[in-house]
Short mmCIF file of N, CA and C and ligand atoms in Angstrom, two decimals:
data_model
loop_
_atom_site.label_atom_id
_atom_site.label_comp_id
_atom_site.label_asym_id
_atom_site.label_seq_id
_atom_site.Cartn_x
_atom_site.Cartn_y
_atom_site.Cartn_z
N MET A 1 -10.77 -57.85 -22.50
CA MET A 1 -10.54 -59.49 -21.87
C MET A 1 -10.66 -60.58 -23.24
N ILE A 2 -9.36 -61.42 -23.82
CA ILE A 2 -9.40 -61.73 -25.15
C ILE A 2 -10.53 -63.39 -24.73
N LYS A 3 -10.98 -63.30 -25.85
CA LYS A 3 -11.64 -64.74 -25.78
C LYS A 3 -10.78 -65.63 -26.17
N PHE A 4 -10.13 -67.34 -25.61
CA PHE A 4 -9.77 -67.73 -26.63
C PHE A 4 -10.30 -68.76 -27.33
N HIS A 5 -10.59 -68.56 -28.39
CA HIS A 5 -11.31 -69.58 -29.30
C HIS A 5 -10.53 -70.97 -30.22
N PHE A 6 -8.97 -70.98 -29.98
CA PHE A 6 -8.55 -71.17 -30.81
C PHE A 6 -7.40 -71.67 -29.99
N GLU A 7 -7.14 -73.62 -30.06
CA GLU A 7 -6.62 -74.04 -28.79
C GLU A 7 -5.41 -74.36 -29.32
N LEU A 8 -4.07 -75.09 -29.05
CA LEU A 8 -2.90 -76.17 -29.84
C LEU A 8 -3.53 -77.51 -29.00
N PRO A 9 -3.50 -78.60 -29.90
CA PRO A 9 -4.23 -80.03 -30.29
C PRO A 9 -3.33 -80.73 -29.58
N GLU A 10 -3.85 -81.45 -28.89
CA GLU A 10 -3.34 -82.45 -27.00
C GLU A 10 -3.36 -83.31 -28.58
N LEU A 11 -2.06 -84.08 -28.56
CA LEU A 11 -0.75 -84.75 -29.26
C LEU A 11 -1.00 -86.13 -28.82
N GLY A 12 -1.08 -87.46 -29.06
CA GLY A 12 -1.14 -88.44 -29.25
C GLY A 12 0.25 -89.18 -28.92
N TYR A 13 1.45 -88.92 -28.58
CA TYR A 13 2.60 -88.99 -28.45
C TYR A 13 3.41 -88.09 -27.24
N GLN A 14 4.06 -88.77 -26.61
CA GLN A 14 4.77 -87.36 -26.15
C GLN A 14 6.05 -86.91 -27.17
N PHE A 15 6.90 -85.61 -26.42
CA PHE A 15 7.68 -84.77 -27.61
C PHE A 15 9.03 -85.85 -27.66
N GLY A 16 8.89 -86.78 -27.16
CA GLY A 16 10.38 -87.28 -27.72
C GLY A 16 10.29 -88.92 -28.40
N ASP A 17 9.45 -89.02 -29.05
CA ASP A 17 8.26 -90.45 -29.17
C ASP A 17 8.61 -89.86 -30.75
N LEU A 18 9.10 -89.61 -31.26
CA LEU A 18 9.83 -89.82 -32.65
C LEU A 18 10.25 -89.19 -32.93
N ALA A 19 11.65 -89.49 -31.87
CA ALA A 19 12.73 -89.22 -32.02
C ALA A 19 13.62 -90.86 -32.59
N PRO A 20 14.54 -91.67 -33.62
CA PRO A 20 15.62 -90.10 -33.80
C PRO A 20 14.80 -89.01 -35.68
N MET A 21 13.92 -89.93 -35.69
CA MET A 21 13.49 -89.24 -37.05
C MET A 21 12.92 -87.39 -37.17
N MET A 22 12.40 -87.43 -35.73
CA MET A 22 12.13 -85.73 -35.80
C MET A 22 12.68 -85.59 -33.53
N SER A 23 13.17 -85.13 -33.49
CA SER A 23 13.99 -84.59 -32.60
C SER A 23 13.46 -84.37 -31.37
N GLN A 24 13.40 -84.64 -30.57
CA GLN A 24 12.18 -83.70 -28.83
C GLN A 24 12.87 -82.30 -29.02
N GLU A 25 13.93 -81.87 -28.60
CA GLU A 25 14.22 -80.28 -29.28
C GLU A 25 12.98 -79.94 -30.61
N THR A 26 13.21 -80.95 -31.74
CA THR A 26 12.48 -80.66 -32.72
C THR A 26 10.94 -79.67 -31.93
N ILE A 27 10.16 -81.09 -31.58
CA ILE A 27 8.75 -81.14 -31.13
C ILE A 27 8.98 -79.69 -30.01
N SER A 28 9.52 -79.34 -29.73
CA SER A 28 8.85 -78.82 -28.45
C SER A 28 9.50 -77.46 -28.94
N PHE A 29 10.39 -77.27 -29.81
CA PHE A 29 10.13 -75.21 -30.98
C PHE A 29 9.39 -75.88 -32.02
N HIS A 30 8.97 -76.16 -32.62
CA HIS A 30 8.00 -76.59 -33.42
C HIS A 30 7.00 -76.49 -33.00
N TYR A 31 6.14 -77.49 -32.19
CA TYR A 31 4.22 -77.90 -31.38
C TYR A 31 4.45 -76.13 -30.37
N GLY A 32 5.87 -76.29 -29.77
CA GLY A 32 5.72 -75.51 -28.11
C GLY A 32 5.74 -73.99 -28.53
N LYS A 33 5.93 -73.50 -29.33
CA LYS A 33 6.78 -72.43 -29.91
C LYS A 33 6.31 -71.41 -31.45
N HIS A 34 6.47 -72.46 -32.31
CA HIS A 34 6.15 -71.55 -33.48
C HIS A 34 4.53 -72.02 -33.28
N PHE A 35 3.91 -73.25 -33.28
CA PHE A 35 2.12 -73.40 -33.50
C PHE A 35 1.84 -72.65 -32.18
N ARG A 36 2.08 -72.37 -31.39
CA ARG A 36 2.06 -71.48 -30.31
C ARG A 36 1.73 -70.25 -30.67
N THR A 37 2.65 -69.53 -31.18
CA THR A 37 2.33 -68.50 -31.63
C THR A 37 1.19 -68.52 -32.78
N TYR A 38 1.62 -68.89 -32.89
CA TYR A 38 0.20 -68.87 -34.16
C TYR A 38 -1.58 -69.09 -32.92
N VAL A 39 -1.35 -70.13 -32.87
CA VAL A 39 -2.63 -69.64 -32.00
C VAL A 39 -2.59 -68.88 -31.41
N ASP A 40 -1.81 -68.11 -30.43
CA ASP A 40 -2.00 -67.09 -30.39
C ASP A 40 -2.06 -65.27 -30.83
N ASN A 41 -1.06 -65.80 -31.87
CA ASN A 41 -1.49 -64.69 -33.05
C ASN A 41 -3.27 -64.60 -33.24
N LEU A 42 -3.61 -65.51 -33.70
CA LEU A 42 -5.68 -65.77 -33.89
C LEU A 42 -6.18 -65.57 -33.03
N ASN A 43 -6.23 -65.88 -31.91
CA ASN A 43 -6.64 -65.56 -30.26
C ASN A 43 -7.20 -64.10 -30.76
N GLN A 44 -5.58 -63.53 -30.93
CA GLN A 44 -5.93 -61.84 -30.30
C GLN A 44 -6.33 -60.99 -31.50
N LEU A 45 -6.25 -61.88 -32.83
CA LEU A 45 -6.90 -61.57 -34.11
C LEU A 45 -8.04 -60.93 -34.23
N VAL A 46 -8.29 -62.54 -34.18
CA VAL A 46 -9.89 -62.04 -34.17
C VAL A 46 -11.35 -61.88 -32.89
N ASP A 47 -10.29 -61.72 -31.60
CA ASP A 47 -11.20 -61.19 -31.00
C ASP A 47 -11.56 -59.60 -31.32
N GLY A 48 -12.97 -60.25 -31.56
CA GLY A 48 -13.34 -58.38 -30.72
C GLY A 48 -13.53 -58.06 -32.37
N SER A 49 -12.94 -58.75 -33.83
CA SER A 49 -13.62 -58.83 -34.96
C SER A 49 -14.53 -59.76 -35.76
N LYS A 50 -14.82 -58.72 -36.84
CA LYS A 50 -16.34 -59.84 -37.19
C LYS A 50 -15.72 -61.04 -38.02
N TYR A 51 -14.91 -61.27 -37.40
CA TYR A 51 -14.07 -63.16 -38.08
C TYR A 51 -14.57 -64.06 -35.70
N GLU A 52 -15.00 -62.97 -35.32
CA GLU A 52 -15.39 -63.94 -34.45
C GLU A 52 -16.39 -64.77 -34.50
N GLY A 53 -16.31 -65.27 -33.93
CA GLY A 53 -16.74 -67.29 -33.63
C GLY A 53 -17.05 -68.07 -34.49
N LEU A 54 -15.85 -67.54 -35.92
CA LEU A 54 -15.77 -68.30 -37.39
C LEU A 54 -14.98 -69.47 -36.49
N SER A 55 -15.27 -71.09 -36.88
CA SER A 55 -14.25 -72.18 -36.73
C SER A 55 -12.79 -71.91 -38.02
N ILE A 56 -11.96 -73.06 -37.49
CA ILE A 56 -10.51 -72.54 -38.16
C ILE A 56 -11.17 -72.84 -39.77
N GLY A 57 -11.99 -73.76 -39.96
CA GLY A 57 -12.09 -74.02 -41.40
C GLY A 57 -12.63 -72.59 -42.01
N GLU A 58 -13.77 -72.00 -41.78
CA GLU A 58 -14.34 -70.63 -41.90
C GLU A 58 -12.91 -69.93 -42.09
N LEU A 59 -12.79 -69.64 -40.91
CA LEU A 59 -11.74 -68.74 -41.68
C LEU A 59 -11.09 -68.98 -42.48
N VAL A 60 -10.80 -70.16 -42.29
CA VAL A 60 -9.17 -70.55 -43.56
C VAL A 60 -9.32 -69.51 -44.82
N ARG A 61 -10.88 -70.35 -44.61
CA ARG A 61 -10.75 -69.91 -46.24
C ARG A 61 -11.66 -68.86 -46.49
N LYS A 62 -12.52 -68.04 -45.45
CA LYS A 62 -13.26 -66.92 -45.63
C LYS A 62 -11.92 -65.63 -45.70
N ALA A 63 -11.44 -65.40 -44.68
CA ALA A 63 -10.76 -64.62 -44.62
C ALA A 63 -10.07 -63.49 -45.72
N PRO A 64 -9.46 -62.22 -45.95
CA PRO A 64 -8.87 -62.04 -47.32
C PRO A 64 -7.18 -62.17 -46.71
N ASP A 65 -6.50 -62.00 -47.42
CA ASP A 65 -5.07 -62.49 -48.05
C ASP A 65 -5.02 -61.55 -46.63
N GLY A 66 -3.92 -61.93 -45.65
CA GLY A 66 -3.73 -60.94 -44.72
C GLY A 66 -3.01 -61.54 -43.67
N PRO A 67 -3.14 -61.06 -42.09
CA PRO A 67 -2.42 -61.48 -40.63
C PRO A 67 -3.26 -62.42 -40.11
N ILE A 68 -5.54 -62.20 -40.71
CA ILE A 68 -5.50 -63.52 -40.33
C ILE A 68 -5.61 -64.64 -40.80
N ALA A 69 -5.74 -64.37 -42.70
CA ALA A 69 -5.67 -65.32 -43.08
C ALA A 69 -4.41 -66.66 -42.84
N ASN A 70 -3.03 -65.30 -42.61
CA ASN A 70 -1.85 -66.03 -43.04
C ASN A 70 -1.92 -67.04 -41.33
N ASN A 71 -2.59 -66.71 -39.85
CA ASN A 71 -1.98 -67.55 -39.07
C ASN A 71 -3.21 -68.44 -38.40
N ALA A 72 -4.26 -68.40 -39.33
CA ALA A 72 -5.46 -69.09 -39.53
C ALA A 72 -4.79 -70.55 -40.20
N GLY A 73 -4.21 -70.47 -41.42
CA GLY A 73 -3.75 -70.65 -42.11
C GLY A 73 -2.98 -71.95 -41.10
N GLN A 74 -2.16 -71.30 -40.64
CA GLN A 74 -0.82 -72.04 -40.21
C GLN A 74 -1.40 -72.55 -38.81
N VAL A 75 -2.01 -72.18 -38.37
CA VAL A 75 -3.42 -73.24 -36.94
C VAL A 75 -3.56 -74.13 -37.57
N PHE A 76 -4.45 -74.34 -39.19
CA PHE A 76 -5.54 -75.71 -39.25
C PHE A 76 -3.97 -76.29 -39.69
N ASN A 77 -2.97 -75.95 -40.67
CA ASN A 77 -1.79 -76.78 -41.01
C ASN A 77 -1.27 -77.31 -40.31
N HIS A 78 -0.81 -76.94 -38.88
CA HIS A 78 0.08 -77.18 -38.21
C HIS A 78 -0.31 -78.08 -36.80
N THR A 79 -2.08 -78.28 -37.65
CA THR A 79 -3.41 -79.11 -36.57
C THR A 79 -2.87 -80.40 -37.61
N LEU A 80 -3.24 -80.42 -38.83
CA LEU A 80 -3.32 -81.58 -39.46
C LEU A 80 -1.46 -82.02 -39.36
N PHE A 81 -0.71 -81.35 -39.41
CA PHE A 81 0.46 -82.04 -39.33
C PHE A 81 0.80 -82.68 -38.25
N PHE A 82 0.64 -82.21 -37.15
CA PHE A 82 1.10 -82.42 -35.87
C PHE A 82 0.33 -83.89 -35.05
N GLU A 83 -1.23 -83.80 -35.26
CA GLU A 83 -2.19 -85.11 -35.29
C GLU A 83 -1.90 -86.16 -36.38
N GLN A 84 -1.11 -86.15 -37.31
CA GLN A 84 -0.87 -86.98 -38.15
C GLN A 84 0.04 -87.92 -37.78
N LEU A 85 1.15 -87.73 -37.33
CA LEU A 85 2.89 -88.24 -36.66
C LEU A 85 1.51 -89.29 -36.39
N THR A 86 2.94 -89.93 -35.93
CA THR A 86 2.88 -91.17 -34.66
C THR A 86 4.16 -91.88 -34.87
N PRO A 87 4.50 -91.93 -33.28
CA PRO A 87 5.67 -93.43 -33.55
C PRO A 87 6.51 -94.54 -34.61
N ALA A 88 8.06 -93.97 -35.25
CA ALA A 88 8.01 -94.95 -35.90
C ALA A 88 7.58 -96.39 -35.63
N ARG A 89 7.67 -97.09 -34.84
CA ARG A 89 7.20 -98.27 -34.63
C ARG A 89 5.35 -98.08 -34.48
N ASP A 90 4.78 -97.97 -35.08
CA ASP A 90 3.39 -97.88 -35.11
C ASP A 90 2.85 -97.45 -36.28
N ALA A 91 4.22 -96.77 -37.40
CA ALA A 91 2.81 -96.64 -38.42
C ALA A 91 2.82 -96.88 -39.35
N LYS A 92 1.53 -96.77 -39.67
CA LYS A 92 0.23 -97.60 -40.76
C LYS A 92 0.25 -97.48 -42.28
N HIS A 93 0.86 -98.20 -42.73
CA HIS A 93 0.45 -98.32 -43.96
C HIS A 93 -1.14 -98.32 -44.46
N PRO A 94 -1.38 -97.38 -45.88
CA PRO A 94 -2.83 -97.07 -46.01
C PRO A 94 -3.41 -98.42 -46.17
N THR A 95 -5.12 -98.87 -45.87
CA THR A 95 -5.32 -99.88 -46.47
C THR A 95 -6.63 -99.30 -46.61
N GLY A 96 -7.84 -100.93 -47.49
CA GLY A 96 -8.92 -100.61 -47.65
C GLY A 96 -9.29 -99.81 -49.08
N GLU A 97 -10.39 -99.27 -48.57
CA GLU A 97 -10.72 -98.05 -49.74
C GLU A 97 -10.37 -97.03 -50.20
N PHE A 98 -9.05 -96.54 -49.58
CA PHE A 98 -8.51 -95.36 -48.90
C PHE A 98 -6.69 -96.17 -50.49
N LEU A 99 -6.69 -97.21 -49.99
CA LEU A 99 -5.31 -97.76 -50.44
C LEU A 99 -5.61 -98.03 -51.91
N PHE A 100 -7.33 -97.75 -52.31
CA PHE A 100 -7.56 -98.26 -53.41
C PHE A 100 -7.83 -96.90 -54.56
N LEU A 101 -7.81 -96.34 -53.44
CA LEU A 101 -8.12 -94.70 -54.14
C LEU A 101 -6.44 -93.86 -54.52
N ILE A 102 -5.35 -94.49 -53.66
CA ILE A 102 -4.49 -93.96 -53.83
C ILE A 102 -3.47 -95.07 -55.28
N GLU A 103 -4.14 -96.39 -55.43
CA GLU A 103 -3.49 -96.64 -56.76
C GLU A 103 -4.52 -96.63 -57.63
N GLN A 104 -5.51 -95.94 -57.98
CA GLN A 104 -6.11 -95.02 -58.97
C GLN A 104 -5.20 -94.14 -59.34
N SER A 105 -4.87 -93.51 -57.99
CA SER A 105 -4.49 -91.43 -58.99
C SER A 105 -2.88 -92.45 -58.76
N PHE A 106 -1.71 -92.62 -58.42
CA PHE A 106 -1.27 -93.16 -58.47
C PHE A 106 -0.08 -94.07 -58.75
N GLY A 107 -0.94 -94.90 -58.55
CA GLY A 107 -0.41 -96.88 -59.95
C GLY A 107 0.36 -97.63 -58.46
N SER A 108 1.17 -96.59 -57.35
CA SER A 108 0.83 -97.62 -56.01
C SER A 108 1.33 -96.43 -54.61
N PHE A 109 1.40 -97.37 -53.41
CA PHE A 109 1.69 -96.41 -52.59
C PHE A 109 3.09 -95.61 -52.79
N GLU A 110 3.88 -96.19 -52.92
CA GLU A 110 5.21 -96.00 -53.47
C GLU A 110 5.32 -95.36 -54.01
N GLN A 111 4.61 -95.41 -54.66
CA GLN A 111 4.72 -93.83 -56.23
C GLN A 111 3.96 -92.79 -55.72
N MET A 112 2.99 -92.69 -54.93
CA MET A 112 2.51 -91.84 -54.84
C MET A 112 3.38 -90.60 -53.44
N ILE A 113 4.06 -91.82 -52.06
CA ILE A 113 5.62 -90.97 -51.79
C ILE A 113 6.25 -90.18 -52.47
N GLU A 114 6.88 -90.96 -53.48
CA GLU A 114 7.73 -90.50 -54.79
C GLU A 114 6.97 -89.08 -55.05
N GLN A 115 6.18 -88.77 -55.76
CA GLN A 115 5.98 -88.28 -56.05
C GLN A 115 5.81 -86.50 -55.52
N LEU A 116 5.11 -87.17 -53.56
CA LEU A 116 4.82 -86.47 -52.01
C LEU A 116 6.55 -85.95 -52.28
N ASP A 117 7.32 -86.44 -51.97
CA ASP A 117 8.73 -86.44 -51.99
C ASP A 117 9.20 -85.18 -53.06
N LYS A 118 8.90 -85.57 -54.27
CA LYS A 118 9.27 -84.60 -55.35
C LYS A 118 9.18 -83.17 -54.86
N ALA A 119 7.65 -82.91 -55.04
CA ALA A 119 6.90 -82.25 -54.54
C ALA A 119 7.37 -81.08 -53.14
N ALA A 120 7.46 -82.13 -52.57
CA ALA A 120 8.06 -81.10 -50.95
C ALA A 120 9.38 -81.21 -51.08
N SER A 121 9.75 -80.92 -51.70
CA SER A 121 11.79 -81.53 -52.03
C SER A 121 12.42 -80.41 -52.72
N SER A 122 11.11 -79.76 -54.16
CA SER A 122 11.36 -79.02 -54.68
C SER A 122 10.50 -78.43 -54.57
N PHE A 123 9.65 -77.48 -53.87
CA PHE A 123 9.34 -76.28 -54.04
C PHE A 123 9.91 -75.64 -52.91
N PHE A 124 10.37 -74.26 -53.64
CA PHE A 124 10.83 -73.02 -52.96
C PHE A 124 10.12 -72.17 -52.10
N GLY A 125 11.48 -72.19 -51.11
CA GLY A 125 10.30 -71.05 -50.00
C GLY A 125 9.71 -72.28 -48.75
N SER A 126 9.25 -71.31 -48.43
CA SER A 126 8.56 -71.18 -46.80
C SER A 126 6.94 -72.04 -47.63
N GLY A 127 6.58 -73.08 -47.23
CA GLY A 127 5.52 -73.66 -46.95
C GLY A 127 5.01 -74.85 -47.37
N TRP A 128 3.97 -75.17 -47.67
CA TRP A 128 3.41 -77.26 -47.68
C TRP A 128 2.90 -77.90 -48.64
N THR A 129 3.32 -79.07 -48.55
CA THR A 129 2.80 -79.68 -49.86
C THR A 129 1.79 -81.32 -49.28
N PHE A 130 0.90 -80.68 -49.80
CA PHE A 130 -0.69 -81.70 -50.05
C PHE A 130 -0.90 -82.66 -50.51
N LEU A 131 -1.47 -83.82 -49.70
CA LEU A 131 -1.96 -84.40 -50.68
C LEU A 131 -3.25 -84.21 -50.18
N ALA A 132 -4.04 -84.35 -51.17
CA ALA A 132 -6.18 -83.47 -50.92
C ALA A 132 -7.27 -84.13 -51.72
N MET A 133 -8.75 -84.12 -51.92
CA MET A 133 -9.09 -84.43 -52.60
C MET A 133 -10.00 -83.36 -53.71
N ASN A 134 -9.88 -83.87 -54.20
CA ASN A 134 -11.82 -83.04 -54.51
C ASN A 134 -12.77 -83.38 -54.47
N ASP A 135 -14.00 -82.37 -55.01
CA ASP A 135 -15.52 -83.90 -55.35
C ASP A 135 -15.77 -84.46 -55.60
N ALA A 136 -15.03 -84.63 -56.87
CA ALA A 136 -15.06 -86.00 -57.31
C ALA A 136 -14.44 -87.24 -56.83
N GLY A 137 -13.65 -86.89 -55.68
CA GLY A 137 -13.06 -87.97 -54.82
C GLY A 137 -11.51 -88.35 -55.52
N GLU A 138 -10.91 -87.39 -56.22
CA GLU A 138 -9.29 -87.70 -56.95
C GLU A 138 -9.06 -86.80 -55.78
N LEU A 139 -7.69 -87.86 -56.56
CA LEU A 139 -6.67 -87.62 -55.00
C LEU A 139 -5.54 -86.04 -55.39
N LYS A 140 -5.20 -85.11 -55.63
CA LYS A 140 -4.54 -84.48 -55.92
C LYS A 140 -2.96 -84.08 -54.58
N ILE A 141 -2.23 -83.72 -55.27
CA ILE A 141 -1.03 -83.14 -54.89
C ILE A 141 -0.81 -81.88 -55.07
N LEU A 142 -0.16 -81.01 -53.85
CA LEU A 142 -0.18 -79.07 -54.44
C LEU A 142 0.35 -78.66 -53.19
N SER A 143 1.54 -78.21 -53.71
CA SER A 143 1.98 -77.83 -53.25
C SER A 143 1.67 -76.08 -53.42
N LEU A 144 2.03 -75.03 -51.63
CA LEU A 144 1.08 -73.95 -51.50
C LEU A 144 2.82 -73.11 -50.54
N PRO A 145 2.55 -71.69 -50.64
CA PRO A 145 4.05 -71.04 -49.90
C PRO A 145 2.79 -70.44 -48.66
N ASN A 146 3.78 -70.55 -47.80
CA ASN A 146 3.02 -69.67 -46.32
C ASN A 146 2.28 -70.50 -45.93
N GLY A 147 1.13 -70.55 -45.52
CA GLY A 147 0.23 -70.30 -44.94
C GLY A 147 -1.15 -71.06 -45.54
N ASP A 148 -0.92 -71.04 -46.38
CA ASP A 148 -2.72 -71.20 -47.78
C ASP A 148 -2.13 -72.92 -47.35
N ASN A 149 -3.63 -72.67 -47.79
CA ASN A 149 -4.83 -74.46 -47.68
C ASN A 149 -5.40 -74.22 -48.81
N PRO A 150 -5.94 -76.18 -48.86
CA PRO A 150 -6.59 -76.70 -50.12
C PRO A 150 -7.79 -75.96 -49.82
N LEU A 151 -8.26 -76.05 -48.26
CA LEU A 151 -10.01 -75.22 -48.76
C LEU A 151 -9.50 -74.51 -49.69
N ARG A 152 -8.83 -73.84 -49.47
CA ARG A 152 -8.98 -72.31 -50.14
C ARG A 152 -9.36 -71.98 -52.13
N TYR A 153 -9.20 -73.87 -52.27
CA TYR A 153 -9.09 -74.17 -53.36
C TYR A 153 -9.97 -74.91 -53.75
N GLU A 154 -11.26 -75.25 -53.03
CA GLU A 154 -12.13 -76.11 -52.80
C GLU A 154 -11.82 -78.09 -52.67
N LEU A 155 -10.71 -77.89 -52.37
CA LEU A 155 -10.66 -79.31 -51.92
C LEU A 155 -9.88 -79.42 -50.47
N THR A 156 -10.30 -80.36 -50.79
CA THR A 156 -10.34 -81.40 -48.88
C THR A 156 -8.72 -82.02 -48.51
N PRO A 157 -7.80 -81.18 -48.00
CA PRO A 157 -7.04 -81.39 -47.57
C PRO A 157 -6.33 -82.78 -46.88
N LEU A 158 -5.69 -83.36 -47.47
CA LEU A 158 -5.17 -84.84 -46.17
C LEU A 158 -4.28 -85.35 -46.03
N LEU A 159 -3.08 -84.80 -45.98
CA LEU A 159 -2.45 -85.02 -45.88
C LEU A 159 -1.21 -83.81 -45.94
N ALA A 160 -1.11 -83.09 -45.04
CA ALA A 160 -0.23 -81.89 -44.86
C ALA A 160 1.73 -81.46 -44.54
N ILE A 161 1.86 -81.53 -45.15
CA ILE A 161 3.73 -81.79 -45.31
C ILE A 161 4.90 -80.62 -45.16
N ASP A 162 4.79 -80.19 -43.73
CA ASP A 162 5.48 -78.86 -43.29
C ASP A 162 6.94 -78.48 -43.78
N VAL A 163 7.23 -77.12 -44.60
CA VAL A 163 7.98 -77.29 -45.62
C VAL A 163 9.14 -76.45 -45.55
N TRP A 164 8.31 -75.18 -43.75
CA TRP A 164 8.95 -74.17 -43.48
C TRP A 164 10.52 -74.79 -42.89
N GLU A 165 11.57 -73.62 -43.33
CA GLU A 165 13.24 -74.54 -42.32
C GLU A 165 12.49 -74.94 -40.99
N HIS A 166 12.04 -74.16 -40.32
CA HIS A 166 11.70 -74.32 -38.53
C HIS A 166 11.22 -76.01 -38.53
N ALA A 167 10.84 -76.12 -39.48
CA ALA A 167 10.46 -78.22 -39.10
C ALA A 167 11.15 -79.09 -38.43
N TYR A 168 12.74 -78.51 -39.37
CA TYR A 168 13.51 -79.43 -39.76
C TYR A 168 14.58 -78.99 -39.70
N TYR A 169 15.13 -77.90 -39.23
CA TYR A 169 16.59 -76.55 -39.15
C TYR A 169 16.72 -77.92 -38.05
N LEU A 170 16.60 -78.36 -36.51
CA LEU A 170 17.44 -78.87 -35.12
C LEU A 170 18.04 -79.57 -35.76
N ASP A 171 17.13 -80.51 -37.06
CA ASP A 171 18.53 -82.24 -37.07
C ASP A 171 18.35 -82.01 -38.42
N TYR A 172 18.19 -81.29 -39.19
CA TYR A 172 18.70 -81.55 -40.63
C TYR A 172 19.29 -80.68 -41.25
N GLN A 173 19.25 -79.29 -40.42
CA GLN A 173 19.64 -78.02 -40.68
C GLN A 173 19.63 -77.63 -42.36
N ASN A 174 20.22 -77.71 -43.44
CA ASN A 174 18.76 -77.50 -45.21
C ASN A 174 18.69 -78.43 -44.95
N ARG A 175 18.99 -79.88 -44.88
CA ARG A 175 18.96 -81.01 -45.69
C ARG A 175 17.20 -81.39 -45.79
N ARG A 176 16.37 -80.50 -47.22
CA ARG A 176 15.12 -81.17 -46.40
C ARG A 176 14.44 -82.56 -46.68
N LYS A 177 15.87 -82.96 -47.78
CA LYS A 177 15.38 -84.74 -48.67
C LYS A 177 15.74 -85.49 -47.15
N ASP A 178 16.76 -84.72 -46.14
CA ASP A 178 16.69 -86.41 -44.89
C ASP A 178 15.30 -85.76 -44.38
N TYR A 179 15.15 -84.80 -43.62
CA TYR A 179 13.87 -84.42 -43.42
C TYR A 179 12.77 -85.13 -43.51
N LEU A 180 12.14 -85.31 -45.08
CA LEU A 180 11.40 -85.83 -45.56
C LEU A 180 11.55 -87.30 -45.98
N LYS A 181 12.26 -87.68 -46.07
CA LYS A 181 13.03 -88.67 -46.35
C LYS A 181 12.62 -90.00 -44.51
N ASN A 182 12.46 -89.11 -43.53
CA ASN A 182 12.49 -90.09 -42.34
C ASN A 182 10.92 -89.11 -41.42
N LEU A 183 10.33 -88.61 -42.01
CA LEU A 183 8.87 -88.23 -42.15
C LEU A 183 8.14 -88.89 -43.11
N TRP A 184 8.79 -89.47 -43.86
CA TRP A 184 7.47 -90.92 -44.24
C TRP A 184 6.77 -92.08 -42.98
N LEU A 185 9.10 -91.92 -42.37
CA LEU A 185 8.61 -93.09 -41.61
C LEU A 185 7.17 -92.45 -39.99
N LEU A 186 6.63 -91.87 -40.26
CA LEU A 186 6.17 -91.01 -39.11
C LEU A 186 4.76 -90.82 -39.43
N ILE A 187 3.98 -91.05 -40.63
CA ILE A 187 2.89 -91.15 -41.20
C ILE A 187 1.47 -92.08 -39.96
N ASN A 188 0.90 -91.44 -39.84
CA ASN A 188 -0.43 -92.66 -39.01
C ASN A 188 -1.77 -92.62 -40.24
N TRP A 189 -1.08 -93.53 -41.56
CA TRP A 189 -2.14 -93.12 -42.50
C TRP A 189 -3.56 -93.11 -42.08
N HIS A 190 -3.74 -93.88 -40.71
CA HIS A 190 -4.90 -94.20 -40.89
C HIS A 190 -5.96 -92.71 -40.83
N VAL A 191 -5.34 -91.68 -39.50
CA VAL A 191 -5.50 -90.22 -39.60
C VAL A 191 -5.85 -89.75 -40.91
N VAL A 192 -4.79 -90.03 -41.55
CA VAL A 192 -4.88 -89.26 -42.93
C VAL A 192 -6.23 -89.60 -44.07
N SER A 193 -6.61 -91.33 -43.78
CA SER A 193 -7.47 -91.71 -44.60
C SER A 193 -9.08 -90.78 -43.76
N GLY A 194 -8.75 -91.03 -42.39
CA GLY A 194 -9.67 -90.62 -41.79
C GLY A 194 -10.75 -88.80 -41.68
N ARG A 195 -9.49 -88.58 -42.82
CA ARG A 195 -9.79 -87.03 -43.05
C ARG A 195 -10.69 -87.09 -44.04
N ILE A 196 -11.29 -87.89 -44.89
CA ILE A 196 -11.68 -87.65 -46.03
C ILE A 196 -13.60 -88.13 -45.95
N VAL A 197 -13.56 -87.25 -46.39
CA VAL A 197 -15.22 -86.63 -46.22
C VAL A 197 -16.24 -87.30 -46.78
MN1 LIG B 1 5.50 -75.55 -39.09
#
């Protein structure tokens, strides 16, 4: 009997709310099928193993390279991804201390987006581009393959951009740049800044 430790997070929006930047069909496949499969796989892999009982963050940090690390990373990354989205009409701009940090690290919010966009559009293959923070409170941009995560490099992930083709293929086919251009309109920066610990 499998104990289900991990679940899909509830979304603060309906599947169709992010259209036309991200269609209902894309969310229904990406969240409802791809993400669900990672959650189901992780539950089955962890159940009865020495990793049972660990939180998702502990699994991401501690599991050696292999199926548990891959699925835990994908569960963690997709949770970040879907929770940070909001319908374009509600999208927020960074403010306060977070905006100050962005300006210190990148010059301006617009320059940060430009650098994130460049990193995400030029990353080869399947993976993720992150905005992350180090222990000194500095913001960093990094891209990692497959289901890897900044937690494994002692960085706190703040923003996670999915550049696997399954994230955009139904709406944009192979046009990752067009997906990214519209994705920036859906980011809730209040959620992103709330991840600073
Ligand atoms: Mn994905």
